[in-house]
Amino acid sequence: MSLGLTNIATINQAQTLSPQVQLTIKLLSLNNIELESYLEKKIEDNPLLIDRQNTKEHELRIQKYSDKYSRNSSNLDLLNNIGYAKSLREHLLDQLLISSMSNKEKIIATYLINILDEAGYLTENDETICLKLGVNNDAYEEVLVSLQSFEPTGVFSRTLSECLYLQLSEKNLINDELLELLKNIELIAEDNFRELSARLNIGKDDLFRLINIIRKCNPKPGLNYSRDTLEIIAPDIIIEKNLSGVYAIKLVQNYFSNITVDQTYNDVILESKKKKDEFITNHYRDAKMLISSIAQRQRTLLKIAHEVMLQQRDFLENGINHMHPLNLDKISKITNLHISTVSRSIQNKYIETPRGTFEMKYFFDKGTYGEEQNNQISSKTIENRIKELIKNETSSNILSDDKIVNLLKKYDINIARRTVAKYRTKLNILPSSKRKNRFL
């Protein structure tokens, strides 16, 4: 059955999409983990749907999948972590439960725990908190001091300086110089080391020694417990290179490839059709539709991923400096799929390659036309070249934007100074006049 994915967006708005097409659109927007969760619910709701693997085999397969990605330094297994990892709030409430605070203090503490941001900071001002709780500042501060002794060290801070101070104090590292440095923490972010040296009245070597101590602290201690850090980065698609140098692509099928209609119900289904039993016939129709939509989803993903692999082969071979500009429209035309279908298909999907695991949309990169060029250059390539040049500059050769323009020409990148400035700003890199401070 043709689902007409190519022309989905051009269907007259007055015309209602068929249930089959609506389902396929929905499945295309899900990554493998989301799809597996969705299908587990469908199996529970539809007695005609089964997983061909028995429970024991399924558990073994999940464990094998888990083991594979736990060995990858950037991958975590959602199935093993989400169920057991505590949130920052849960971790703090556990400590509150066994603390020696009074019941009244615990009420204040619970409120403070609940208003922490994900990094572990108190973002409401002290006066507002006291007014909301109906307590005086002394009672509030007493509870706050107790909470600031909880793990992870640095939570319940109101400023970055306070967060760093708590961590340094715990390690018995606080001295007058570090205290002064914490008061001027914004100058570190600006790389304004000359001003820092003057304010602390110390030399460059001593200053960098102090800065290195501070940089060993965690500026966002609460993020270690963020649910976002537990998000699995597992591929939906795998690109591999064989010994002959040929790239091959495959889908990570997961257990949903084993979903089928339970054949033991064949007689019941036939009988239900004769008797027009809507309960069974509707479940049968939904099951067949679901299986068909899964297959269509897989074909569409494979088609798009294969073309992405061909378009970005140079990147796979040689890295980011060989990324090509690529947009949805180009893939849409090559694959004969509507641009909305391509867009939906790449959302929240990951591709594992010999160069690492990337979001699928990473490979779609806008290009920039050079001043004297007809061909576009990938924005990621330009950004990386600029980062490399600035990373390797020395105290005697700080690169102005004009110098960067000239150096980029060696890589056949001919862009204007204002374009360099635009990329540098996007990369959060200071102008050359301020970068000099790094070497003072």
JSON list of N, CA and C in Angstrom, two decimals, residues 400-409 415-417:
[
{"chain": "A", "resi": 400, "resn": "SER", "atom": "N", "xyz": [44.17, 38.77, 14.42]},
{"chain": "A", "resi": 400, "resn": "SER", "atom": "CA", "xyz": [43.02, 39.65, 14.20]},
{"chain": "A", "resi": 400, "resn": "SER", "atom": "C", "xyz": [42.09, 38.97, 13.21]},
{"chain": "A", "resi": 401, "resn": "ASP", "atom": "N", "xyz": [40.88, 39.50, 13.08]},
{"chain": "A", "resi": 401, "resn": "ASP", "atom": "CA", "xyz": [39.94, 38.93, 12.11]},
{"chain": "A", "resi": 401, "resn": "ASP", "atom": "C", "xyz": [40.49, 39.03, 10.69]},
{"chain": "A", "resi": 402, "resn": "ASP", "atom": "N", "xyz": [41.21, 40.11, 10.40]},
{"chain": "A", "resi": 402, "resn": "ASP", "atom": "CA", "xyz": [41.81, 40.25, 9.07]},
{"chain": "A", "resi": 402, "resn": "ASP", "atom": "C", "xyz": [42.86, 39.17, 8.82]},
{"chain": "A", "resi": 403, "resn": "LYS", "atom": "N", "xyz": [43.67, 38.87, 9.85]},
{"chain": "A", "resi": 403, "resn": "LYS", "atom": "CA", "xyz": [44.67, 37.81, 9.70]},
{"chain": "A", "resi": 403, "resn": "LYS", "atom": "C", "xyz": [44.00, 36.46, 9.48]},
{"chain": "A", "resi": 404, "resn": "ILE", "atom": "N", "xyz": [42.90, 36.23, 10.20]},
{"chain": "A", "resi": 404, "resn": "ILE", "atom": "CA", "xyz": [42.18, 34.96, 10.04]},
{"chain": "A", "resi": 404, "resn": "ILE", "atom": "C", "xyz": [41.64, 34.84, 8.62]},
{"chain": "A", "resi": 405, "resn": "VAL", "atom": "N", "xyz": [41.14, 35.95, 8.07]},
{"chain": "A", "resi": 405, "resn": "VAL", "atom": "CA", "xyz": [40.66, 35.96, 6.68]},
{"chain": "A", "resi": 405, "resn": "VAL", "atom": "C", "xyz": [41.75, 35.45, 5.75]},
{"chain": "A", "resi": 406, "resn": "ASN", "atom": "N", "xyz": [42.97, 35.96, 5.91]},
{"chain": "A", "resi": 406, "resn": "ASN", "atom": "CA", "xyz": [44.07, 35.57, 5.03]},
{"chain": "A", "resi": 406, "resn": "ASN", "atom": "C", "xyz": [44.49, 34.11, 5.24]},
{"chain": "A", "resi": 407, "resn": "LEU", "atom": "N", "xyz": [44.51, 33.66, 6.50]},
{"chain": "A", "resi": 407, "resn": "LEU", "atom": "CA", "xyz": [44.90, 32.28, 6.78]},
{"chain": "A", "resi": 407, "resn": "LEU", "atom": "C", "xyz": [43.88, 31.28, 6.26]},
{"chain": "A", "resi": 408, "resn": "LEU", "atom": "N", "xyz": [42.62, 31.65, 6.27]},
{"chain": "A", "resi": 408, "resn": "LEU", "atom": "CA", "xyz": [41.58, 30.74, 5.78]},
{"chain": "A", "resi": 408, "resn": "LEU", "atom": "C", "xyz": [41.70, 30.50, 4.28]},
{"chain": "A", "resi": 409, "resn": "LYS", "atom": "N", "xyz": [42.31, 31.43, 3.57]},
{"chain": "A", "resi": 409, "resn": "LYS", "atom": "CA", "xyz": [42.46, 31.27, 2.13]},
{"chain": "A", "resi": 409, "resn": "LYS", "atom": "C", "xyz": [43.31, 30.06, 1.77]},
{"chain": "A", "resi": 415, "resn": "ILE", "atom": "N", "xyz": [36.30, 34.31, 2.68]},
{"chain": "A", "resi": 415, "resn": "ILE", "atom": "CA", "xyz": [35.16, 35.01, 3.28]},
{"chain": "A", "resi": 415, "resn": "ILE", "atom": "C", "xyz": [35.61, 36.37, 3.81]},
{"chain": "A", "resi": 416, "resn": "ALA", "atom": "N", "xyz": [34.66, 37.25, 4.02]},
{"chain": "A", "resi": 416, "resn": "ALA", "atom": "CA", "xyz": [34.96, 38.61, 4.46]},
{"chain": "A", "resi": 416, "resn": "ALA", "atom": "C", "xyz": [35.27, 38.66, 5.95]},
{"chain": "A", "resi": 417, "resn": "ARG", "atom": "N", "xyz": [35.91, 39.74, 6.37]},
{"chain": "A", "resi": 417, "resn": "ARG", "atom": "CA", "xyz": [36.25, 39.92, 7.78]},
{"chain": "A", "resi": 417, "resn": "ARG", "atom": "C", "xyz": [35.00, 39.92, 8.65]}
]
